[in-house]
CSV table of C-alpha atoms and ligand atoms in Angstrom, one decimal:
chain,number,residue,atom,x,y,z
F,8,MET,CA,-9.8,-36.6,-5.8
F,9,SER,CA,-8.3,-35.4,-9.0
F,10,VAL,CA,-9.8,-35.1,-12.5
F,11,PRO,CA,-7.5,-35.2,-15.5
F,12,ALA,CA,-7.6,-32.1,-17.7
F,13,ASP,CA,-8.6,-34.1,-20.8
F,14,SER,CA,-11.6,-35.9,-19.1
F,15,LYS,CA,-14.9,-35.3,-21.0
F,16,PRO,CA,-17.9,-34.5,-18.8
F,17,PHE,CA,-21.3,-36.0,-19.3
F,18,THR,CA,-24.6,-35.6,-17.5
F,19,ALA,CA,-27.1,-37.9,-15.9
F,20,PHE,CA,-30.7,-36.8,-15.5
F,21,VAL,CA,-33.4,-37.6,-13.0
F,22,SER,CA,-36.9,-36.2,-13.1
F,23,ARG,CA,-39.1,-35.7,-10.0
F,24,PRO,CA,-37.1,-38.0,-7.6
F,25,ASN,CA,-39.0,-39.5,-4.7
F,26,THR,CA,-37.3,-38.0,-1.6
F,27,ASN,CA,-39.4,-39.7,1.1
F,28,ALA,CA,-36.5,-41.9,2.2
F,29,TYR,CA,-34.1,-39.0,2.4
F,30,VAL,CA,-33.2,-38.0,6.0
F,31,ARG,CA,-32.3,-34.3,6.3
F,32,SER,CA,-30.1,-34.8,9.4
F,33,PHE,CA,-27.7,-37.1,7.5
F,34,ALA,CA,-25.1,-36.3,4.9
F,35,ALA,CA,-26.0,-37.6,1.4
F,36,SER,CA,-23.2,-40.2,1.5
F,37,ALA,CA,-24.5,-41.5,4.9
F,38,GLN,CA,-28.2,-41.8,4.2
F,39,PRO,CA,-29.6,-44.7,6.3
F,40,ARG,CA,-32.1,-45.6,3.6
F,41,GLY,CA,-29.8,-44.7,0.7
F,42,ASP,CA,-30.7,-47.9,-1.3
F,43,LEU,CA,-34.3,-46.5,-1.6
F,44,ILE,CA,-33.1,-43.2,-3.1
F,45,ASN,CA,-32.4,-42.6,-6.8
F,46,ARG,CA,-28.7,-42.9,-7.5
F,47,THR,CA,-28.4,-39.8,-9.6
F,48,PHE,CA,-30.3,-37.7,-7.0
F,49,LEU,CA,-28.1,-39.0,-4.3
F,50,ASP,CA,-25.0,-38.0,-6.4
F,51,ALA,CA,-26.6,-34.5,-6.7
F,52,MET,CA,-27.1,-34.3,-3.0
F,53,THR,CA,-23.5,-35.4,-2.4
F,54,VAL,CA,-22.2,-32.5,-4.6
F,55,ARG,CA,-24.6,-30.1,-2.8
F,56,TYR,CA,-23.4,-31.4,0.6
F,57,LYS,CA,-19.8,-30.7,-0.3
F,58,VAL,CA,-20.4,-27.3,-1.8
F,59,PHE,CA,-23.3,-25.8,0.1
F,60,ILE,CA,-22.9,-27.4,3.5
F,61,LEU,CA,-19.2,-28.0,3.9
F,62,GLU,CA,-17.9,-25.0,1.9
F,63,GLN,CA,-20.7,-22.4,2.2
F,64,LYS,CA,-21.7,-23.5,5.7
F,65,VAL,CA,-25.5,-23.9,4.9
F,66,PRO,CA,-27.0,-25.9,7.8
F,67,LEU,CA,-27.4,-29.6,6.9
F,68,GLU,CA,-31.2,-29.7,7.6
F,69,CYS,CA,-31.8,-26.8,5.2
F,70,GLU,CA,-30.4,-28.4,2.0
F,71,LEU,CA,-33.3,-30.7,0.9
F,72,ASP,CA,-36.4,-28.6,0.3
F,73,GLU,CA,-40.0,-28.9,-1.0
F,74,ASP,CA,-38.9,-28.2,-4.6
F,75,ASP,CA,-36.6,-31.2,-4.9
F,76,PRO,CA,-39.2,-33.9,-5.5
F,77,ARG,CA,-41.0,-31.8,-8.2
F,78,SER,CA,-37.8,-30.8,-10.0
F,79,CYS,CA,-35.6,-32.2,-12.8
F,80,HIS,CA,-32.0,-32.7,-11.7
F,81,TRP,CA,-28.8,-33.1,-13.7
F,82,VAL,CA,-25.5,-34.4,-12.4
F,83,ALA,CA,-22.2,-33.8,-14.2
F,84,TYR,CA,-19.6,-36.6,-14.1
F,85,MET,CA,-16.0,-36.8,-15.1
F,86,SER,CA,-13.7,-39.8,-15.3
F,87,ASP,CA,-10.9,-40.1,-12.7
F,88,GLY,CA,-8.8,-41.2,-15.7
F,89,ILE,CA,-7.9,-44.5,-14.1
F,90,ASP,CA,-10.5,-46.7,-15.8
F,91,ASP,CA,-12.9,-45.1,-18.2
F,92,THR,CA,-14.9,-48.3,-18.5
F,93,SER,CA,-15.8,-48.7,-14.8
F,94,PRO,CA,-18.9,-46.9,-13.5
F,95,THR,CA,-17.1,-46.4,-10.2
F,96,SER,CA,-14.4,-44.3,-11.9
F,97,GLN,CA,-17.0,-41.7,-12.8
F,98,LEU,CA,-16.9,-38.9,-10.3
F,99,ALA,CA,-20.0,-36.7,-9.6
F,100,VAL,CA,-18.5,-33.1,-9.9
F,101,GLY,CA,-21.5,-30.8,-10.4
F,102,CYS,CA,-25.2,-30.5,-10.3
F,103,ILE,CA,-28.2,-28.3,-11.1
F,104,ARG,CA,-32.0,-28.5,-10.9
F,105,ALA,CA,-34.9,-27.0,-12.8
F,106,VAL,CA,-37.9,-26.2,-10.6
F,107,PRO,CA,-41.3,-26.0,-12.4
F,108,TYR,CA,-44.0,-23.4,-12.1
F,109,PRO,CA,-45.9,-22.5,-10.0
F,110,GLN,CA,-43.1,-20.7,-8.0
F,111,SER,CA,-43.2,-19.3,-4.5
F,112,PRO,CA,-43.8,-15.5,-4.6
F,113,HIS,CA,-40.7,-13.4,-5.3
F,114,PRO,CA,-38.7,-12.9,-2.1
F,115,ILE,CA,-39.1,-9.8,0.0
F,116,PRO,CA,-36.2,-7.4,-0.6
F,117,GLY,CA,-34.0,-7.3,2.5
F,118,ALA,CA,-35.5,-10.4,4.1
F,119,ALA,CA,-33.3,-13.2,5.5
F,120,TYR,CA,-34.7,-16.7,4.8
F,121,THR,CA,-34.0,-20.1,6.2
F,122,ILE,CA,-35.4,-23.5,5.3
F,123,VAL,CA,-37.3,-25.2,8.2
F,124,ASN,CA,-38.7,-28.7,7.4
F,125,GLY,CA,-38.2,-28.0,3.7
F,126,LEU,CA,-40.2,-24.8,3.7
F,127,ASN,CA,-38.8,-21.2,3.4
F,128,GLN,CA,-39.3,-19.1,6.4
F,129,ILE,CA,-38.3,-15.5,7.2
F,130,LYS,CA,-36.0,-15.2,10.2
F,131,GLY,CA,-35.4,-11.5,10.0
F,132,ARG,CA,-34.1,-8.8,7.6
F,133,TRP,CA,-30.9,-7.0,6.8
F,134,VAL,CA,-31.1,-3.2,7.3
F,135,ARG,CA,-28.5,-0.5,6.7
F,136,ARG,CA,-26.9,0.5,10.1
F,137,VAL,CA,-27.9,4.2,9.4
F,138,GLU,CA,-31.5,3.1,9.0
F,139,VAL,CA,-31.4,1.2,12.3
F,140,ALA,CA,-30.1,4.3,14.1
F,141,ARG,CA,-32.8,6.5,12.4
F,142,ASP,CA,-35.5,4.0,13.4
F,143,ALA,CA,-34.3,4.2,17.0
F,144,GLU,CA,-35.0,8.0,17.0
F,145,THR,CA,-38.5,7.7,15.3
F,146,PRO,CA,-39.5,4.1,15.8
F,147,GLY,CA,-41.9,2.3,13.5
F,148,LEU,CA,-42.7,5.2,11.2
F,149,LEU,CA,-41.7,3.5,7.9
F,150,LEU,CA,-40.1,0.3,6.8
F,151,PRO,CA,-36.6,1.2,5.9
F,152,PRO,CA,-35.7,0.9,2.2
F,153,PRO,CA,-34.0,-2.5,1.6
F,154,PRO,CA,-30.3,-2.6,1.0
F,155,SER,CA,-29.0,-3.5,-2.5
F,156,TYR,CA,-26.5,-6.1,-3.5
F,157,SER,CA,-23.8,-3.5,-3.8
F,158,THR,CA,-24.2,-2.4,-0.1
F,159,PRO,CA,-21.2,-3.8,1.8
F,160,GLN,CA,-22.2,-6.4,4.4
F,161,SER,CA,-20.2,-4.4,7.0
F,162,GLU,CA,-22.8,-1.5,6.6
F,163,LEU,CA,-25.7,-3.9,7.4
F,164,GLU,CA,-27.3,-5.0,10.6
F,165,PHE,CA,-29.5,-8.0,11.1
F,166,VAL,CA,-32.9,-7.3,12.7
F,167,PRO,CA,-34.7,-10.5,13.9
F,168,ALA,CA,-38.2,-11.1,12.4
F,169,SER,CA,-40.9,-8.9,13.8
F,170,ALA,CA,-44.7,-8.4,13.3
F,171,GLN,CA,-43.7,-6.1,10.4
F,172,ASP,CA,-42.0,-9.0,8.6
F,173,ALA,CA,-45.0,-11.3,9.2
F,174,LEU,CA,-47.1,-8.6,7.6
F,175,ALA,CA,-44.9,-8.3,4.6
F,176,ALA,CA,-44.9,-12.1,4.2
F,177,ALA,CA,-48.7,-12.2,4.3
F,178,GLU,CA,-48.8,-9.4,1.7
F,179,VAL,CA,-47.0,-11.6,-0.9
F,180,ALA,CA,-49.0,-14.7,-0.1
F,181,GLY,CA,-51.5,-14.0,-2.9
F,182,PRO,CA,-50.7,-13.3,-6.6
F,183,ASP,CA,-47.1,-12.4,-7.1
F,184,ARG,CA,-45.8,-8.8,-7.4
F,185,ALA,CA,-44.7,-7.5,-10.8
F,186,THR,CA,-41.0,-6.8,-11.0
F,187,SER,CA,-38.8,-5.2,-13.7
F,188,LEU,CA,-38.6,-8.3,-15.9
F,189,HIS,CA,-41.7,-10.4,-14.7
F,190,ASN,CA,-45.3,-9.3,-14.8
F,191,GLY,CA,-46.0,-11.4,-11.6
F,192,LYS,CA,-48.2,-13.8,-13.6
F,193,GLU,CA,-46.2,-15.5,-16.4
F,194,PRO,CA,-45.1,-19.1,-15.5
F,195,TYR,CA,-41.4,-19.5,-15.4
F,196,ILE,CA,-38.9,-22.3,-14.6
F,197,LYS,CA,-36.3,-21.6,-11.9
F,198,LEU,CA,-32.8,-23.1,-12.2
F,199,GLY,CA,-31.1,-23.6,-8.9
F,200,ARG,CA,-28.8,-25.5,-6.6
F,201,ILE,CA,-26.1,-25.2,-9.2
F,202,ALA,CA,-22.8,-26.4,-7.8
F,203,VAL,CA,-19.4,-27.5,-9.0
F,204,LEU,CA,-16.8,-29.1,-6.7
F,205,SER,CA,-14.2,-26.5,-5.7
F,206,ASN,CA,-11.3,-28.5,-7.3
F,207,CYS,CA,-13.2,-28.7,-10.6
F,208,ARG,CA,-14.1,-25.0,-11.1
F,209,GLY,CA,-13.0,-23.0,-14.1
F,210,LEU,CA,-13.4,-26.0,-16.4
F,211,ARG,CA,-16.7,-24.7,-17.8
F,212,LEU,CA,-18.6,-27.4,-15.9
F,213,GLY,CA,-21.0,-24.8,-14.5
F,214,GLN,CA,-21.7,-23.4,-17.9
F,215,TYR,CA,-22.2,-26.9,-19.3
F,216,LEU,CA,-24.7,-27.7,-16.6
F,217,VAL,CA,-26.8,-24.5,-17.2
F,218,GLN,CA,-26.7,-25.0,-20.9
F,219,THR,CA,-27.7,-28.6,-20.6
F,220,ALA,CA,-30.7,-27.6,-18.5
F,221,LEU,CA,-31.6,-24.7,-20.9
F,222,TYR,CA,-31.4,-27.0,-24.0
F,223,TRP,CA,-33.6,-29.6,-22.2
F,224,ILE,CA,-36.2,-26.9,-21.4
F,225,LYS,CA,-36.3,-25.7,-25.0
F,226,ALA,CA,-36.7,-29.3,-26.2
F,227,ASN,CA,-39.3,-30.2,-23.6
F,228,PRO,CA,-41.4,-27.0,-23.1
F,229,THR,CA,-44.5,-28.9,-21.9
F,230,TYR,CA,-42.8,-31.6,-19.9
F,231,PHE,CA,-43.9,-30.3,-16.5
F,232,ASP,CA,-47.5,-29.7,-17.7
F,233,GLN,CA,-47.6,-33.3,-18.7
F,234,HIS,CA,-46.2,-34.7,-15.5
F,235,ASP,CA,-47.2,-32.3,-12.7
F,236,PRO,CA,-50.9,-31.4,-12.2
F,237,GLY,CA,-49.8,-28.3,-10.3
F,238,ALA,CA,-47.7,-27.1,-13.2
F,239,ALA,CA,-50.5,-27.9,-15.7
F,240,ALA,CA,-52.9,-25.7,-13.6
F,241,ALA,CA,-50.3,-22.9,-13.6
F,242,THR,CA,-50.2,-22.8,-17.4
F,243,ALA,CA,-54.0,-23.2,-17.9
F,244,GLU,CA,-54.3,-19.5,-18.8
F,245,THR,CA,-50.8,-18.5,-19.9
F,246,LYS,CA,-48.5,-21.1,-21.5
F,247,PHE,CA,-44.8,-21.4,-20.6
F,248,ASP,CA,-42.9,-19.1,-23.0
F,249,GLY,CA,-39.3,-19.7,-22.2
F,250,LEU,CA,-38.9,-17.5,-19.2
F,251,VAL,CA,-36.1,-18.9,-16.9
F,252,CYS,CA,-35.1,-17.4,-13.5
F,253,VAL,CA,-32.2,-17.9,-11.2
F,254,HIS,CA,-31.9,-16.7,-7.6
F,255,ALA,CA,-28.2,-16.0,-8.0
F,256,GLN,CA,-25.7,-15.7,-5.1
F,257,VAL,CA,-24.3,-12.2,-5.6
F,258,HIS,CA,-20.7,-13.6,-6.0
F,259,ALA,CA,-21.9,-15.6,-9.0
F,260,LEU,CA,-23.5,-12.6,-10.9
F,261,GLY,CA,-20.8,-12.6,-13.5
F,262,PHE,CA,-21.2,-16.3,-14.2
F,263,TYR,CA,-24.9,-15.9,-15.0
F,264,ILE,CA,-24.4,-12.6,-17.0
F,265,ARG,CA,-22.0,-14.6,-19.3
F,266,LEU,CA,-24.9,-17.0,-19.9
F,267,GLY,CA,-27.3,-14.3,-20.9
F,268,PHE,CA,-29.2,-13.7,-17.6
F,269,VAL,CA,-30.1,-10.1,-16.7
F,270,VAL,CA,-30.6,-8.8,-13.1
F,271,ASP,CA,-34.2,-8.0,-12.2
F,272,GLU,CA,-33.6,-4.8,-10.3
F,273,ASP,CA,-37.1,-4.7,-8.7
F,274,MET,CA,-36.7,-8.2,-7.3
F,275,GLY,CA,-34.2,-6.7,-4.9
F,276,THR,CA,-31.6,-8.4,-2.7
F,277,TRP,CA,-32.5,-11.0,-0.1
F,278,TRP,CA,-30.5,-13.4,2.0
F,279,GLU,CA,-30.8,-17.2,2.0
F,280,GLU,CA,-29.0,-19.0,4.8
F,281,GLY,CA,-27.0,-15.8,5.3
F,282,ILE,CA,-25.9,-15.5,1.6
F,283,PRO,CA,-27.1,-12.5,-0.4
F,284,HIS,CA,-29.1,-13.3,-3.6
F,285,VAL,CA,-30.6,-11.4,-6.5
F,286,GLY,CA,-33.1,-12.4,-9.1
F,287,MET,CA,-32.0,-12.8,-12.7
F,288,LEU,CA,-34.0,-13.7,-15.8
F,289,LEU,CA,-33.4,-15.0,-19.3
F,290,ARG,CA,-35.9,-15.7,-22.1
F,291,LEU,CA,-35.3,-18.7,-24.3
F,292,ASP,CA,-36.4,-18.3,-27.9
F,293,MET,CA,-39.0,-21.0,-28.1
F,294,SER,CA,-39.7,-20.5,-31.8
F,295,LYS,CA,-36.4,-21.9,-32.8
F,296,GLY,CA,-35.6,-25.6,-32.5
F,297,SER,CA,-33.3,-26.8,-29.7
R,131,LIG,C1,-20.7,-20.7,-9.7
R,131,LIG,C2,-20.1,-22.0,-10.1
R,131,LIG,C3,-21.2,-23.0,-10.3
R,131,LIG,C4,-19.4,-21.8,-11.4
R,131,LIG,O1,-18.9,-23.0,-11.9
R,131,LIG,P1,-17.6,-23.2,-12.8
R,131,LIG,O2,-17.6,-24.5,-13.4
R,131,LIG,O3,-16.4,-22.8,-12.0
R,131,LIG,O4,-17.8,-22.1,-13.9
R,131,LIG,P2,-17.4,-22.1,-15.4
R,131,LIG,O5,-16.0,-22.7,-15.5
R,131,LIG,O6,-18.4,-22.8,-16.2
R,131,LIG,O7,-17.4,-20.6,-15.8
R,131,LIG,C5,-18.0,-20.1,-17.0
R,131,LIG,C6,-17.7,-18.6,-17.1
R,131,LIG,O8,-18.2,-17.9,-16.0
R,131,LIG,C7,-17.1,-17.3,-15.3
R,131,LIG,N1,-17.3,-17.4,-13.9
R,131,LIG,C8,-17.3,-18.6,-13.1
R,131,LIG,N2,-17.6,-18.3,-11.9
R,131,LIG,C9,-17.7,-16.9,-11.8
R,131,LIG,C10,-18.0,-16.1,-10.7
R,131,LIG,N3,-18.2,-16.5,-9.5
R,131,LIG,N4,-18.1,-14.7,-11.0
R,131,LIG,C11,-17.9,-14.3,-12.3
R,131,LIG,N5,-17.6,-15.1,-13.3
R,131,LIG,C12,-17.5,-16.4,-13.1
R,131,LIG,C13,-15.8,-18.0,-15.8
R,131,LIG,O9,-14.7,-17.2,-15.7
R,131,LIG,C14,-16.2,-18.4,-17.2
R,131,LIG,O10,-16.0,-17.2,-18.0
R,131,LIG,P3,-15.4,-17.2,-19.5
R,131,LIG,O11,-16.4,-18.0,-20.3
R,131,LIG,O12,-15.4,-15.8,-19.9
R,131,LIG,O13,-14.1,-17.9,-19.4
R,131,LIG,C15,-19.1,-22.5,-9.1
R,131,LIG,O14,-18.2,-21.5,-8.8
R,131,LIG,C16,-19.7,-23.0,-7.8
R,131,LIG,O15,-20.1,-24.1,-7.6
R,131,LIG,N6,-19.7,-22.1,-6.8
R,131,LIG,C17,-20.2,-22.5,-5.4
R,131,LIG,C18,-21.7,-22.7,-5.4
R,131,LIG,C19,-22.4,-21.5,-5.9
R,131,LIG,O16,-22.2,-20.4,-5.5
R,131,LIG,N7,-23.4,-21.8,-6.7
R,131,LIG,C20,-24.2,-20.7,-7.3
R,131,LIG,C21,-25.4,-20.6,-6.6
R,131,LIG,S1,-26.4,-19.3,-7.3
C-alpha cells in the first residue's frame, strides 16, 4: 500500500460502538460477524491489528477491551491517489480513542499488566536485578522501589504475580491515589490506542489524530455526561475541567511532549503487554472556544 505525499487526510468518528459481535480471537479483517460491526470501528481495529498485534506483538485476544464500547473513536483516512471519488480508495491509516471517566485506578508502579477477557490483570512486576538479589538475602522485608522509565530493560527482572501484588491491587481498588498532576478525584478523559501505520509515520498523522480528539473534547465537554450514566455519576460532584491523560509507551514520550503533555512522575512506570508505559497529562483551557 502506498499513500501519495500530497494526499489530504480526513477523519471519521464513531461514538460508543457496539462491540458485542466482535470476536477477539479473529483479526479485524476476518471478523465472522463483521457486517454487524460499525465500519469505522472495524477500520480502527484493522489499524490496531496491524500496529499493536503484528508490529508490537501484543496478543490478539488482548486488543479489544472493556473501554472500547464506551469510548469515542476516530480513524484517519488517506486517498491511495488512484481514484479520490471512490470510497474504496480511502485507506484507513491511523486511529485514536477517547475513554470517558470514570477511569480505572492509576496503575501500580512496576506492575506488568495483561488483558484477559477485556479486563486488565496483573501478571507480575518488573524489579531491578539488584533488588531481586537483595530480597533473596532478606526475603519479604519491603516491597522494592519500582524501576523508572529510564532504567534499562536489561537491568530488570520479571517476578511473577505473588500475594504481595494481589495486596497492592486490592489497595488501589477504592478511591484513586493522588499523583503529581492528579488529585485522585478529578474526572479526566484518557486518550489511547493511538496508532499510525508504519509506512505512514512522520506525516503528522499522529499529531492530527490527537489534535482532532482534543478539539472535539473542547467542543463537547459534557458529551459523555449526556450519553453515559456512569460518566454522569462520575461528574456529579466535580465537573470535567479539561484534564486529559495518556498512558504513553515510553518510546513515544517525545511525541506527546510536543503536543503539550507532561509526565506525571508519581504515576510511575508500568508495563502493558510487556511494553513500558508512563502517565502524562494535559489540561485543556475550557474557558476559550474550540
Ligand atoms: C507514536 C505514533 C502514533 C506517532 O505517529 P506519527 O504520525 O508518526 O507522528 P507525527 O508525524 O504526527 O509526529 C509529530 C511530531 O512528533 C514527533 N514524533 C513522532 N513519533 C515520535 C517518537 N516516537 N518519539 C519522539 N518524537 C516523535 C515527530 O518527529 C513530530 O515532531 P515535529 O513536529 O517536531 O516534526 C506512531 O509512531 C505509532 O503509531 N507508533 C506505534 C504505535 C504506538 O506506539 N502508539 C503510541 C501508544 S502510546
